[in-house]
Coordinates of C-alpha atoms and ligand atoms in Angstrom, one line a residue:
M1 CA 16.2 2.4 -5.8
A2 CA 18.3 -0.7 -5.2
K3 CA 17.1 -3.8 -6.9
A4 CA 17.1 -7.2 -5.2
I5 CA 17.3 -10.4 -7.3
V6 CA 13.7 -11.2 -6.4
Q7 CA 11.2 -8.4 -5.8
R8 CA 8.2 -8.6 -3.4
P9 CA 5.0 -10.0 -4.9
T10 CA 2.7 -7.5 -6.6
G11 CA 0.2 -6.0 -4.2
T12 CA 2.3 -6.7 -1.1
K13 CA 4.2 -4.1 1.1
D14 CA 7.2 -4.1 3.3
V15 CA 7.0 -2.0 6.5
I16 CA 10.5 -0.8 7.0
P17 CA 11.8 0.3 10.5
S18 CA 11.3 4.0 9.8
Q19 CA 7.6 3.4 9.2
I20 CA 6.9 0.9 11.9
H21 CA 5.8 3.6 14.4
K22 CA 2.7 4.2 12.3
W23 CA 1.7 0.5 12.6
N24 CA 2.5 0.5 16.3
T25 CA 0.4 3.6 16.7
V26 CA -2.7 2.2 15.0
E27 CA -2.3 -1.3 16.5
G28 CA -2.0 0.3 20.0
I29 CA -5.2 2.4 19.4
V30 CA -7.3 -0.5 18.1
K31 CA -6.3 -2.8 20.9
S32 CA -6.7 -0.3 23.7
Q33 CA -10.1 0.8 22.4
A34 CA -11.3 -2.8 21.9
E35 CA -10.3 -3.6 25.4
A36 CA -12.0 -0.6 26.8
Y37 CA -15.2 -2.0 25.2
G38 CA -14.6 -5.4 26.8
F39 CA -13.4 -7.3 23.6
K40 CA -10.8 -10.0 24.0
E41 CA -8.1 -10.8 21.5
I42 CA -8.4 -14.0 19.4
R43 CA -5.7 -15.5 17.0
I44 CA -6.7 -17.8 14.2
P45 CA -4.9 -19.6 11.4
T46 CA -3.8 -17.7 8.3
F47 CA -5.5 -20.3 6.1
E48 CA -8.7 -22.3 6.4
E49 CA -10.5 -25.0 4.4
T50 CA -11.8 -23.3 1.3
G51 CA -15.4 -24.5 2.1
L52 CA -15.5 -22.2 5.2
F53 CA -15.2 -19.1 3.0
V54 CA -17.5 -20.4 0.3
R55 CA -20.2 -21.1 2.9
S56 CA -19.8 -17.9 4.9
V57 CA -18.6 -15.1 2.6
G58 CA -20.8 -16.6 -0.1
D59 CA -20.2 -18.0 -3.6
T60 CA -21.8 -15.1 -5.4
T61 CA -19.4 -12.5 -4.0
D62 CA -16.4 -11.1 -5.8
V63 CA -14.2 -12.3 -2.9
V64 CA -15.1 -15.9 -3.4
Q65 CA -15.5 -15.8 -7.2
K66 CA -12.4 -13.9 -8.1
E67 CA -10.2 -12.9 -5.2
M68 CA -9.3 -16.0 -3.2
Y69 CA -5.8 -17.6 -3.0
S70 CA -6.6 -21.3 -2.9
V71 CA -4.6 -24.5 -3.2
S72 CA -6.1 -28.0 -3.7
A73 CA -5.5 -30.3 -0.8
T74 CA -2.8 -32.9 -1.4
S75 CA -4.9 -35.7 0.1
D76 CA -8.6 -36.2 -0.3
R77 CA -10.8 -36.6 2.7
N78 CA -13.6 -39.1 2.2
G79 CA -13.2 -38.5 -1.5
V80 CA -13.8 -34.8 -1.2
D81 CA -11.0 -32.4 -2.0
A82 CA -10.9 -30.2 1.0
G83 CA -8.5 -27.5 -0.4
Y84 CA -7.2 -24.5 1.6
T85 CA -7.5 -20.8 1.1
L86 CA -5.6 -17.9 2.6
R87 CA -8.1 -16.0 4.7
P88 CA -9.7 -13.1 2.6
E89 CA -11.2 -11.7 5.8
G90 CA -11.4 -12.5 9.5
T91 CA -15.0 -13.2 10.4
A92 CA -15.3 -16.7 8.9
G93 CA -12.3 -18.0 10.8
S94 CA -13.2 -16.2 14.0
I95 CA -16.7 -17.6 14.0
R96 CA -15.4 -21.1 13.2
A97 CA -13.1 -20.7 16.2
L98 CA -15.9 -19.6 18.5
I99 CA -17.9 -22.7 17.5
E100 CA -15.0 -25.1 17.5
N101 CA -13.7 -24.0 21.0
G102 CA -17.2 -24.1 22.6
L103 CA -17.0 -20.4 23.4
L104 CA -20.7 -19.9 22.5
N105 CA -21.6 -22.1 25.5
E106 CA -19.9 -19.6 27.8
A107 CA -21.2 -16.3 29.0
L108 CA -22.8 -14.4 26.1
P109 CA -22.2 -12.1 24.3
Q110 CA -18.8 -13.3 23.3
K111 CA -16.8 -10.3 22.3
I112 CA -13.6 -10.9 20.4
F113 CA -11.2 -8.8 18.3
Y114 CA -8.2 -9.5 16.0
V115 CA -5.5 -7.8 14.0
L116 CA -4.6 -10.0 11.0
S117 CA -3.5 -10.0 7.4
C118 CA -6.0 -10.9 4.7
F119 CA -5.3 -12.0 1.1
R120 CA -7.3 -11.1 -1.9
H121 CA -6.3 -11.4 -5.6
E122 CA -7.3 -7.9 -6.6
K123 CA -5.9 -5.3 -8.9
P124 CA -3.5 -3.4 -6.7
Q125 CA -3.9 0.4 -6.3
A126 CA -3.7 3.0 -3.5
G127 CA -5.6 1.5 -0.6
R128 CA -6.1 -1.8 -2.4
L129 CA -3.5 -4.5 -1.8
R130 CA -3.3 -8.3 -2.2
E131 CA -2.1 -8.7 1.3
F132 CA -3.6 -6.2 3.6
H133 CA -4.3 -5.9 7.3
Q134 CA -7.6 -5.8 9.2
F135 CA -8.6 -5.0 12.7
G136 CA -11.9 -6.7 13.3
V137 CA -14.4 -7.4 16.1
E138 CA -17.2 -9.9 16.4
M139 CA -19.9 -9.9 19.1
A140 CA -21.9 -13.1 19.3
G141 CA -25.1 -13.9 21.3
T142 CA -27.3 -10.8 21.1
Q143 CA -29.9 -9.5 18.7
D144 CA -30.4 -6.3 20.6
P145 CA -29.8 -3.1 18.6
R146 CA -27.8 -1.8 21.5
A147 CA -25.1 -4.3 20.4
D148 CA -25.2 -2.8 16.9
A149 CA -24.8 0.7 18.4
E150 CA -22.0 -0.4 20.6
V151 CA -20.0 -2.0 17.8
I152 CA -20.4 1.1 15.7
S153 CA -19.5 3.2 18.6
L154 CA -16.2 1.2 19.0
A155 CA -15.3 1.8 15.4
K156 CA -16.1 5.5 15.9
S157 CA -14.0 5.7 19.1
I158 CA -11.0 4.2 17.2
L159 CA -11.3 6.8 14.4
D160 CA -11.7 9.6 16.9
T161 CA -8.7 8.4 18.9
A162 CA -6.6 8.2 15.7
G163 CA -7.5 11.9 15.4
L164 CA -9.5 11.6 12.2
R165 CA -12.0 14.2 11.0
N166 CA -14.7 14.1 8.2
I167 CA -15.3 10.4 8.4
Q168 CA -18.8 9.7 7.2
L169 CA -20.8 6.9 8.8
N170 CA -23.4 5.4 6.5
I171 CA -25.9 2.8 7.9
N172 CA -28.6 0.7 6.3
S173 CA -30.7 -2.3 7.1
I174 CA -30.8 -5.2 4.6
G175 CA -33.6 -7.0 6.5
C176 CA -34.0 -10.6 7.5
P177 CA -34.5 -13.6 5.2
E178 CA -38.3 -13.0 5.3
C179 CA -38.4 -9.4 4.2
R180 CA -35.5 -9.8 2.0
A181 CA -37.3 -12.4 -0.1
K182 CA -40.0 -9.8 -1.1
Y183 CA -37.3 -7.3 -1.8
Q184 CA -35.3 -9.7 -4.0
Q185 CA -38.4 -10.3 -6.0
A186 CA -38.9 -6.5 -6.4
L187 CA -35.2 -6.2 -7.5
R188 CA -35.7 -9.0 -10.1
D189 CA -38.8 -7.3 -11.4
Y190 CA -36.8 -4.0 -11.7
F191 CA -33.7 -5.4 -13.3
K192 CA -35.3 -7.8 -15.7
P193 CA -35.9 -5.4 -18.6
H194 CA -32.3 -4.1 -18.2
L195 CA -30.5 -7.5 -18.1
G196 CA -29.6 -7.4 -21.8
K197 CA -27.2 -4.4 -21.1
M198 CA -25.7 -5.7 -17.9
C199 CA -22.4 -7.6 -17.3
D200 CA -22.1 -11.4 -17.1
T201 CA -21.5 -11.4 -13.4
C202 CA -24.8 -9.5 -12.9
H203 CA -26.7 -12.2 -14.9
N204 CA -25.4 -14.7 -12.4
R205 CA -26.3 -12.4 -9.5
Y206 CA -29.8 -11.9 -10.9
E207 CA -30.3 -15.6 -10.6
K208 CA -28.5 -16.4 -7.4
N209 CA -28.4 -13.2 -5.2
P210 CA -30.1 -10.1 -6.7
L211 CA -28.9 -7.9 -3.7
R212 CA -25.4 -8.1 -5.2
L213 CA -26.8 -6.4 -8.3
L214 CA -26.6 -3.2 -6.3
D215 CA -22.9 -3.7 -5.6
C216 CA -21.7 -4.0 -9.2
K217 CA -18.7 -1.7 -9.9
S218 CA -19.3 -1.6 -13.7
E219 CA -20.5 1.7 -15.0
I220 CA -23.5 0.5 -16.9
C221 CA -24.7 -1.8 -14.2
S222 CA -24.3 0.8 -11.4
E223 CA -26.1 3.4 -13.5
I224 CA -29.0 1.1 -13.9
A225 CA -28.9 0.2 -10.2
K226 CA -29.4 3.9 -9.3
D227 CA -33.2 3.8 -9.6
A228 CA -33.6 0.3 -8.1
P229 CA -36.2 -0.1 -5.3
V230 CA -34.7 0.4 -1.9
I231 CA -34.8 -2.2 0.9
L232 CA -36.0 0.1 3.5
D233 CA -39.4 0.2 1.9
Y234 CA -39.6 -3.6 2.3
L235 CA -38.5 -4.1 5.9
C236 CA -40.8 -6.2 8.1
D237 CA -42.0 -4.7 11.4
D238 CA -39.3 -6.4 13.4
C239 CA -36.4 -5.3 11.1
R240 CA -37.9 -1.7 10.9
T241 CA -38.1 -1.4 14.7
H242 CA -34.6 -2.8 15.1
F243 CA -33.2 -0.2 12.6
E244 CA -35.1 2.7 14.3
K245 CA -33.9 1.7 17.8
L246 CA -30.3 1.6 16.4
Q247 CA -30.7 5.1 15.1
N248 CA -32.0 6.3 18.5
Y249 CA -29.0 4.7 20.4
L250 CA -26.6 6.3 17.9
M251 CA -28.2 9.7 18.5
A252 CA -28.1 9.1 22.3
M253 CA -24.4 8.6 21.9
D254 CA -23.9 11.7 19.7
I255 CA -22.7 9.6 16.8
E256 CA -23.6 11.2 13.5
F257 CA -24.7 9.0 10.6
S258 CA -26.5 9.1 7.3
I259 CA -28.9 6.4 6.1
N260 CA -27.7 5.0 2.7
P261 CA -30.1 2.4 1.4
K262 CA -27.6 1.4 -1.3
I263 CA -25.1 -0.2 1.0
V264 CA -25.3 -4.0 0.8
R265 CA -21.7 -4.7 1.7
G266 CA -19.4 -7.1 -0.2
L267 CA -20.0 -10.3 1.8
D268 CA -23.1 -12.5 1.7
Y269 CA -23.7 -13.2 5.4
Y270 CA -25.1 -9.9 6.5
T271 CA -28.7 -9.4 7.9
K272 CA -30.4 -6.3 9.3
T273 CA -27.7 -3.7 10.1
V274 CA -24.9 -2.9 7.7
F275 CA -22.6 0.1 8.0
E276 CA -19.5 1.8 6.5
F277 CA -17.2 4.5 7.6
I278 CA -15.9 6.4 4.6
S279 CA -13.1 8.8 4.3
N280 CA -13.1 11.3 1.4
D281 CA -9.4 12.0 1.8
I282 CA -7.9 8.8 0.3
G283 CA -9.5 8.7 -3.1
S284 CA -11.8 6.1 -4.4
Q285 CA -10.9 3.3 -2.0
G286 CA -12.4 5.3 0.8
T287 CA -14.1 2.7 2.9
V288 CA -12.0 2.5 6.0
C289 CA -14.3 0.3 8.0
G290 CA -17.3 -1.9 7.0
G291 CA -19.5 -4.3 9.0
G292 CA -22.9 -5.4 10.1
R293 CA -25.0 -8.0 11.6
Y294 CA -25.0 -11.7 10.5
D295 CA -27.7 -13.5 12.5
G296 CA -27.7 -16.6 10.3
L297 CA -24.0 -17.2 9.9
I298 CA -23.2 -19.2 13.1
E299 CA -26.0 -21.7 12.4
Q300 CA -25.0 -21.9 8.8
L301 CA -21.5 -22.9 9.9
G302 CA -22.8 -25.6 12.2
G303 CA -23.1 -23.7 15.5
K304 CA -26.3 -23.4 17.5
P305 CA -28.4 -20.5 16.2
T306 CA -26.7 -17.4 17.6
P307 CA -27.2 -13.8 16.4
A308 CA -24.0 -11.9 15.9
L309 CA -22.3 -8.9 14.3
G310 CA -19.0 -7.3 13.7
F311 CA -16.8 -5.1 11.5
G312 CA -13.5 -5.1 9.7
M313 CA -11.3 -2.1 9.5
G314 CA -8.6 -1.8 6.9
L315 CA -5.4 -0.7 8.6
E316 CA -3.6 0.4 5.5
R317 CA -6.5 2.7 4.7
L318 CA -6.6 3.9 8.3
I319 CA -3.0 4.8 8.1
L320 CA -3.5 6.5 4.7
T321 CA -6.3 8.6 6.1
M322 CA -4.2 9.5 9.1
E323 CA -1.3 10.5 6.8
S324 CA -3.6 12.6 4.6
Q325 CA -5.0 14.4 7.6
N326 CA -1.6 14.9 9.2
A327 CA -2.8 13.0 12.3
E328 CA -0.2 12.2 14.9
F329 CA 1.8 9.0 15.1
I330 CA 3.7 8.0 18.2
E331 CA 7.4 8.3 17.5
E332 CA 9.6 5.3 18.4
E333 CA 12.1 5.9 21.2
S334 CA 15.7 6.1 20.0
C335 CA 18.8 4.7 21.6
D336 CA 19.2 5.9 25.2
I337 CA 23.0 5.5 25.5
Y338 CA 25.8 4.7 23.2
I339 CA 28.9 3.4 24.9
A340 CA 31.9 4.1 22.7
S341 CA 35.3 2.4 23.4
M342 CA 38.9 2.5 22.5
G343 CA 41.0 -0.7 23.0
D344 CA 40.1 -4.3 23.8
D345 CA 39.6 -3.9 27.6
A346 CA 37.3 -0.9 27.1
A347 CA 35.3 -2.7 24.4
S348 CA 34.7 -5.6 26.9
K349 CA 33.7 -3.1 29.6
A350 CA 31.3 -1.5 27.1
M351 CA 29.7 -4.8 26.3
Q352 CA 29.3 -5.6 30.0
L353 CA 27.8 -2.2 30.8
C354 CA 25.3 -2.5 27.9
R355 CA 24.2 -5.9 29.2
V356 CA 23.6 -4.5 32.7
L357 CA 21.6 -1.5 31.3
R358 CA 19.5 -3.6 29.0
E359 CA 18.4 -5.8 31.9
D360 CA 16.8 -2.6 33.3
G361 CA 15.1 -1.9 29.9
V362 CA 17.6 0.8 28.9
R363 CA 18.2 1.0 25.1
A364 CA 22.0 0.7 25.2
E365 CA 24.3 0.1 22.3
C366 CA 28.1 -0.3 21.8
D367 CA 30.4 -0.9 18.8
V368 CA 30.0 -4.3 17.2
V369 CA 31.8 -3.4 14.0
G370 CA 35.3 -2.6 15.1
R371 CA 35.2 1.1 14.2
G372 CA 37.5 3.8 15.4
L373 CA 36.2 6.3 18.0
R374 CA 35.3 9.0 15.4
A375 CA 33.2 6.6 13.4
Q376 CA 31.6 5.2 16.5
M377 CA 30.5 8.7 17.5
K378 CA 29.2 9.4 14.0
Y379 CA 27.1 6.3 14.3
A380 CA 25.8 7.3 17.8
D381 CA 24.7 10.6 16.1
K382 CA 23.0 8.8 13.3
I383 CA 21.0 6.5 15.6
N384 CA 20.0 9.6 17.6
A385 CA 21.5 8.4 20.9
K386 CA 20.4 10.5 23.8
F387 CA 23.6 10.1 25.8
S388 CA 27.0 8.8 25.1
V389 CA 30.0 7.6 27.1
V390 CA 33.6 7.1 25.8
L391 CA 35.6 4.4 27.5
G392 CA 39.4 4.2 27.1
D393 CA 42.3 2.9 29.3
S394 CA 42.4 6.0 31.5
E395 CA 38.6 5.8 32.2
L396 CA 39.0 2.2 33.2
E397 CA 41.9 3.0 35.5
E398 CA 40.1 5.9 37.1
G399 CA 36.9 4.0 37.4
K400 CA 34.8 6.9 36.0
A401 CA 33.9 8.3 32.6
V402 CA 32.3 11.4 31.0
L403 CA 28.6 11.0 30.2
K404 CA 27.5 13.4 27.5
N405 CA 24.0 14.6 26.7
M406 CA 24.1 14.4 22.9
Q407 CA 21.6 17.1 22.3
S408 CA 22.7 19.8 24.7
G409 CA 26.4 18.9 24.9
E410 CA 26.2 19.0 28.7
Q411 CA 28.6 16.6 30.4
C412 CA 29.2 15.0 33.8
D413 CA 31.2 12.2 35.4
I414 CA 29.6 8.8 35.8
P415 CA 31.2 6.0 37.9
L416 CA 32.0 2.8 36.1
D417 CA 31.3 0.5 39.0
D418 CA 28.1 -1.0 40.3
R419 CA 26.5 2.4 40.5
F420 CA 26.7 2.9 36.7
G421 CA 23.2 1.6 35.9
E422 CA 21.5 3.3 38.9
V423 CA 23.1 6.7 38.1
F424 CA 22.3 6.4 34.4
N425 CA 18.7 5.5 35.0
A426 CA 18.2 8.5 37.3
M427 CA 19.7 10.7 34.6
L428 CA 17.4 9.2 31.9
I429 CA 14.3 9.8 34.0
A430 CA 15.4 13.4 34.6
Y431 CA 16.0 13.7 30.9
Q432 CA 12.6 12.3 30.1
L433 CA 10.9 14.6 32.6
S434 CA 12.6 17.7 31.2
G435 CA 11.3 16.8 27.7
E436 CA 12.9 18.9 25.1
E437 CA 14.5 21.3 27.5
F438 CA 18.0 20.3 28.6
E439 CA 19.0 23.6 30.0
G440 CA 17.5 23.0 33.4
L441 CA 18.9 19.5 33.8
D442 CA 21.4 19.5 36.6
L443 CA 23.5 16.5 35.8
S444 CA 26.0 17.1 38.7
A445 CA 23.2 16.8 41.3
L446 CA 22.4 13.4 40.0
T447 CA 25.9 12.0 40.0
G448 CA 26.9 13.6 43.3
N449 CA 29.8 15.5 41.7
Ligands
ATP1 P1 -14.1 -2.6 -1.0 O1 -15.5 -2.2 -1.4 O2 -13.2 -1.4 -0.8 O3 -13.5 -3.6 -2.0 P2 -14.9 -4.7 0.7 O4 -16.3 -4.5 0.8 O5 -14.3 -5.7 -0.2 O6 -14.2 -3.2 0.4 P3 -14.6 -5.8 3.4 O7 -14.6 -7.2 2.9 O8 -15.8 -5.3 4.1 O9 -14.3 -4.8 2.2 O10 -13.3 -5.5 4.3 C1 -13.3 -4.6 5.4 C2 -12.3 -3.5 5.1 O11 -11.0 -4.1 4.7 C3 -12.6 -2.5 4.0 O12 -13.5 -1.6 4.5 C4 -11.3 -1.9 3.7 O13 -10.9 -0.9 4.7 C5 -10.4 -3.1 3.9 N1 -10.0 -3.8 2.6 C6 -10.8 -4.6 1.9 N2 -10.2 -5.0 0.8 C7 -8.9 -4.4 0.8 C8 -7.8 -4.5 0.0 N3 -7.7 -5.2 -1.1 N4 -6.7 -3.7 0.3 C9 -6.7 -3.0 1.5 N5 -7.8 -2.9 2.3 C10 -8.9 -3.6 2.0
MG2 MG1 -13.6 -5.7 -2.1

């Protein structure tokens, strides 16, 4: 492996051209499915005021406590250091944008989606990066469980379209502030005698947000958490009915799920429904998608009270799962035509023809290095050009050249005048229609020779 003077930061990745088709495939799938469900794209800043994440993600979460990339603001605002943070997730910024742009005063529900990079200072490993990418959706302005079912259905449609199998959907309800208060008390009662053995963070969680005690990754703490009371036994009537209706809608849509009362999700803002899609094919970082309802968040961020929900899907993990299951990625198109040339006049002609072809969207290339003919043809081979043409003095004189199908070796004449683009395009369409079979392609019929 070659070594640059400076390497990329730990936990970041380059996507090189030979891999980009995977990203284009998943981005194409998530966008087209989101649009099929009526979600519209939103783009938000890469960084926000730190306070936005502290208020929304929550100051007892790992994300806010340990994982954020923050800088202090250079100038104070009213004596308060605003400070900025690279977004660790997409919901906070999207909801801020919905409020700030008055979109919650328009037709509800507002349904938005995004594809963006997130930044978390974590220990890098397979499926866990410091800069990673999320596809996410948010739906604001409905408390109906049909909305929950629809958002889950969108995530499921994406995973299906990506060709994935064996992805498990786990759902849970973590109740509303009313029923959660009783549950939090039950959790404190349960954990109190064990606190001596538990980690420092869990002591803090015990005080501030006992639900987080269920999410601790330390072995001792998670072992203790195994027998903790479950939220489902504490749900109020409203939350229970909501959860039951959600299950009925999922069943009506043939979406299989398991109820897992241990899911609380990593972020503080959730209420009622939470869910995760888990792949068992990519090791321990198997959560491909996680989301839920956050009915209090918009009000908490200064908007008018508006129930809402959404999910985030990790695109690196989606790609990893697709790779491990040999799912199909859409291959990038290669060069349509390479125009080789010998001599200055032919080189100019090649450039002119390329320009004309490219205006029509044809992937045309010619020599820009100054190579000899053999080296040019070798290059054409390497870039997988579908067709090639060689231009020299005699071709320019005669006003025609030989067009070669690089795969089958078939050849035909092609005029070098105004008809060049038209003839080549017809050829390309015939080539594309014939797929991998070149045998039946009658080039002479197309060129009128
Ligand atoms: P985990 O439990 O794996 O840490 P999380 O609860 O922190 O996940 P969310 O904040 O819900 O994750 O983010 C949504 C999705 O983003 C996750 O399901 C996962 O697919 C992806 N994701 C989260 N953190 C990372 C990371 N550091 N690297 C790559 N993908 C990530
Ligand atoms: Mg995490």
